[in-house]
PDB file of C-alpha atoms in Angstrom:
ATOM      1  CA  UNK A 270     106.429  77.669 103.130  1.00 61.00           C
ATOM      2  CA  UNK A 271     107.323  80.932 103.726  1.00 87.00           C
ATOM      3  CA  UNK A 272     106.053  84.681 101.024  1.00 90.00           C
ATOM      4  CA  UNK A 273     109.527  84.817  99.347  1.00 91.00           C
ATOM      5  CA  UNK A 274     111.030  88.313  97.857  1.00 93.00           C
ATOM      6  CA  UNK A 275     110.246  86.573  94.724  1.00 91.00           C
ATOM      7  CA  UNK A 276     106.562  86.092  95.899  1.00 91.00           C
ATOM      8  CA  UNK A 277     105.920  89.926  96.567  1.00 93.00           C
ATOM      9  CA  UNK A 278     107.948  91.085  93.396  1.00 94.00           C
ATOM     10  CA  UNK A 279     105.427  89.531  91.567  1.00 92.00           C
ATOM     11  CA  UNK A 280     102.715  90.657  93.671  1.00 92.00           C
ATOM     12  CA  UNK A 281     103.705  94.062  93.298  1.00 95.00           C
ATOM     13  CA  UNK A 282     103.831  93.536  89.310  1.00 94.00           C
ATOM     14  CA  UNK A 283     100.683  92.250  88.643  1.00 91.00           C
ATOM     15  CA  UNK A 284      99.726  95.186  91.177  1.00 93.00           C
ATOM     16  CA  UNK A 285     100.512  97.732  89.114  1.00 95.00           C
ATOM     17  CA  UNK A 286      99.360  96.039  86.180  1.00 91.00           C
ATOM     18  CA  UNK A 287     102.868  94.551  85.033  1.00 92.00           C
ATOM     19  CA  UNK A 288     103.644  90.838  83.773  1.00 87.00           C
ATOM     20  CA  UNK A 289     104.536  88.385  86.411  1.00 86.00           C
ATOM     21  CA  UNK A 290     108.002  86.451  86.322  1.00 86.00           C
ATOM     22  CA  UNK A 291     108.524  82.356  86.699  1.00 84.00           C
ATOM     23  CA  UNK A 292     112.277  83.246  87.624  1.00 84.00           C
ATOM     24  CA  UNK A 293     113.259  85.926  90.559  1.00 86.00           C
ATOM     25  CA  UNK A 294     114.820  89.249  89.439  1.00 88.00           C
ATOM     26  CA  UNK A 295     115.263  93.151  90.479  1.00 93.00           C
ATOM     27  CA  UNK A 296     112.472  94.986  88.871  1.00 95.00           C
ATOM     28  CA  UNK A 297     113.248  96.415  85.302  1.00 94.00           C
ATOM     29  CA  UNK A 298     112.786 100.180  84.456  1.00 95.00           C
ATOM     30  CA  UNK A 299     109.363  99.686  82.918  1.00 96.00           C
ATOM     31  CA  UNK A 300     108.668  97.841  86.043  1.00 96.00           C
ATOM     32  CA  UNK A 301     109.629 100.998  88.933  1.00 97.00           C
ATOM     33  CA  UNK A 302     108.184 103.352  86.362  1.00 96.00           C
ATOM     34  CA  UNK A 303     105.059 101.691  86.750  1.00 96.00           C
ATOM     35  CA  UNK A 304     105.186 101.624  90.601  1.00 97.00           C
ATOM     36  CA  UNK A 305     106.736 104.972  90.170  1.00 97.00           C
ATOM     37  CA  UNK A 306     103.130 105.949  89.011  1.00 97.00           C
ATOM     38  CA  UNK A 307     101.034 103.959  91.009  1.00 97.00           C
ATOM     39  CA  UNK A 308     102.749 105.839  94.357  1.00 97.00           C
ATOM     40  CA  UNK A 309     102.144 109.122  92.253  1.00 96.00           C
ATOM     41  CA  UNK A 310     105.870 109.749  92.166  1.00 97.00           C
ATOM     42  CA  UNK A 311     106.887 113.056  90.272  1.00 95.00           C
ATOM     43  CA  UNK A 312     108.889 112.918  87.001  1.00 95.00           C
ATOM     44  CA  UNK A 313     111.585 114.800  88.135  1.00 95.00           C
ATOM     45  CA  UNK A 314     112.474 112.260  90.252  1.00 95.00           C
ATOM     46  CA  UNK A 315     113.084 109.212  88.028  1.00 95.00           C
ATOM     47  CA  UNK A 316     116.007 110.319  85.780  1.00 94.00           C
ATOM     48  CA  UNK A 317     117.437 106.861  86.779  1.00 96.00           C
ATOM     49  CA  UNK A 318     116.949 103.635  88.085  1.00 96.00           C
ATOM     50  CA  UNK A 319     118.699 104.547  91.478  1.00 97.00           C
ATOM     51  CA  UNK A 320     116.541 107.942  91.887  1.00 97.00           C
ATOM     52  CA  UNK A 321     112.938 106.131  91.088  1.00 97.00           C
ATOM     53  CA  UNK A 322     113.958 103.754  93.740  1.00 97.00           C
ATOM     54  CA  UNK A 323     114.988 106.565  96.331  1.00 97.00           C
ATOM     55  CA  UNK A 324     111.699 108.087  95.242  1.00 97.00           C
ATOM     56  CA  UNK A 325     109.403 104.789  95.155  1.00 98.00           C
ATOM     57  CA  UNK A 326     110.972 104.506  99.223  1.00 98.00           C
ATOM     58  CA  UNK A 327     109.656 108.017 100.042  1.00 97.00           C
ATOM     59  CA  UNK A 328     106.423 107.513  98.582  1.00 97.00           C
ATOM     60  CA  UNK A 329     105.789 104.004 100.034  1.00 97.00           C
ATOM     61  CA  UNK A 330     107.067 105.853 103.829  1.00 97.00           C
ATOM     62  CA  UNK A 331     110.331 103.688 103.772  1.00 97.00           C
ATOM     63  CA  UNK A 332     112.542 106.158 104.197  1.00 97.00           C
ATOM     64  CA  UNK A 333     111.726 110.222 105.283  1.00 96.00           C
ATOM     65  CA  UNK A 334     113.519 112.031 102.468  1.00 96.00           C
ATOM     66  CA  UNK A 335     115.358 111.438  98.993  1.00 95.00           C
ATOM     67  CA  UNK A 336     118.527 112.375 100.768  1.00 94.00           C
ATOM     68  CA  UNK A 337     118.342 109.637 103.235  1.00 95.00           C
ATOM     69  CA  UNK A 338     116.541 107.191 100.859  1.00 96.00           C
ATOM     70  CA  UNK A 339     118.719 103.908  99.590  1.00 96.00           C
ATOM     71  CA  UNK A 340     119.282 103.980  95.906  1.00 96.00           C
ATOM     72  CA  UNK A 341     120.037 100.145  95.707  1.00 96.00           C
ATOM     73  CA  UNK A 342     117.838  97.099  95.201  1.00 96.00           C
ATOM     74  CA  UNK A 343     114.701  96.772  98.200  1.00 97.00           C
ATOM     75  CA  UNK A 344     114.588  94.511 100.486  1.00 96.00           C
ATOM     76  CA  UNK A 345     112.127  92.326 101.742  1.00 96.00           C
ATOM     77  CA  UNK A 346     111.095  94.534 104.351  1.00 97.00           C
ATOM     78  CA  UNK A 347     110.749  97.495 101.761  1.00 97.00           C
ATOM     79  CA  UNK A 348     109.104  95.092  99.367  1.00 97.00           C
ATOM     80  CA  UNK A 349     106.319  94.545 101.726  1.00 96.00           C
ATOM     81  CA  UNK A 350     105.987  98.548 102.781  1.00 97.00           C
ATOM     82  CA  UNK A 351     105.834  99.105  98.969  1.00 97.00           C
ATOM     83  CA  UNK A 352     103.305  96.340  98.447  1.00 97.00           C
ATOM     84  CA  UNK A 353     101.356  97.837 101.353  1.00 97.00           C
ATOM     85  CA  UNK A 354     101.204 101.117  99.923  1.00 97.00           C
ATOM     86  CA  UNK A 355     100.216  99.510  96.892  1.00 97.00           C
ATOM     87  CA  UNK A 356      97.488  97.857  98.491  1.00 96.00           C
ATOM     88  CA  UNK A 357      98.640  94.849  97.046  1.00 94.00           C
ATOM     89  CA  UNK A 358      98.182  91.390  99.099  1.00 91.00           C
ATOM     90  CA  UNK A 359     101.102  89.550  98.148  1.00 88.00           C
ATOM     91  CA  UNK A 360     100.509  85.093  97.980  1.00 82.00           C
ATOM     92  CA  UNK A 361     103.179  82.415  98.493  1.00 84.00           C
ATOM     93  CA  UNK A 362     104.141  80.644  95.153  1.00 74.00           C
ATOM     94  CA  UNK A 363     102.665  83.451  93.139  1.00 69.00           C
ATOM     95  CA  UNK A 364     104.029  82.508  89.754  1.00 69.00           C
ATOM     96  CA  UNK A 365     102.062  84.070  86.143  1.00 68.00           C
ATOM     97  CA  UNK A 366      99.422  82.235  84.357  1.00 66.00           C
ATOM     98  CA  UNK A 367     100.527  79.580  81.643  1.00 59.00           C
ATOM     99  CA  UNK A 368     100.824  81.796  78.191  1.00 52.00           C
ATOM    100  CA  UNK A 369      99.360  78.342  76.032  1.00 52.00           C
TER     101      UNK A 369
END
């Protein structure tokens, strides 16, 4: 089996000290602020979701400048430059802890 974009989402959450998912999704706003912060990414540059993304890409080296950086959702290549930057070691079939 293969690390899946859902695999490194979630290693990037618990990275940055966010709660895991069981299903696959984009990250939430809490979720890219909190990258946002761990990639020391200034304020002024997360007045929405699409400029803390553009941002987050900077900071992780993914793209050069915010006026070349994607706004949209990262790919799996991205995913794992973020992760990197991070220093986060992303795991296959990394799902959260039962809450019970």
């Amino acid at each position: 089996m293969a690390l899946t974009v859902h695999d490194i989402r979630n290693g990037i959450r618990g990275g940055v000290g966010r709660f895991k998912r069981e299903t696959t999704a984009t990250f939430t706003k809490e979720e890219l602020a909190a990258i946002a912060d761990a990639l020391d990414v200034p304020h002024e540059h997360r007045s929405t979701n699409e400029t803390t993304r553009a941002a987050i890409r900077v900071a992780a080296g993914v793209a050069d400048s915010l006026d070349e950086a994607d706004t949209g959702t990262f790919s799996k290549p991205e995913l794992l430059t973020i992760a990197d930057a991070l220093g986060v070691e992303p795991v296959e079939g990394d799902e959260p802890e039962p809450l019970y």
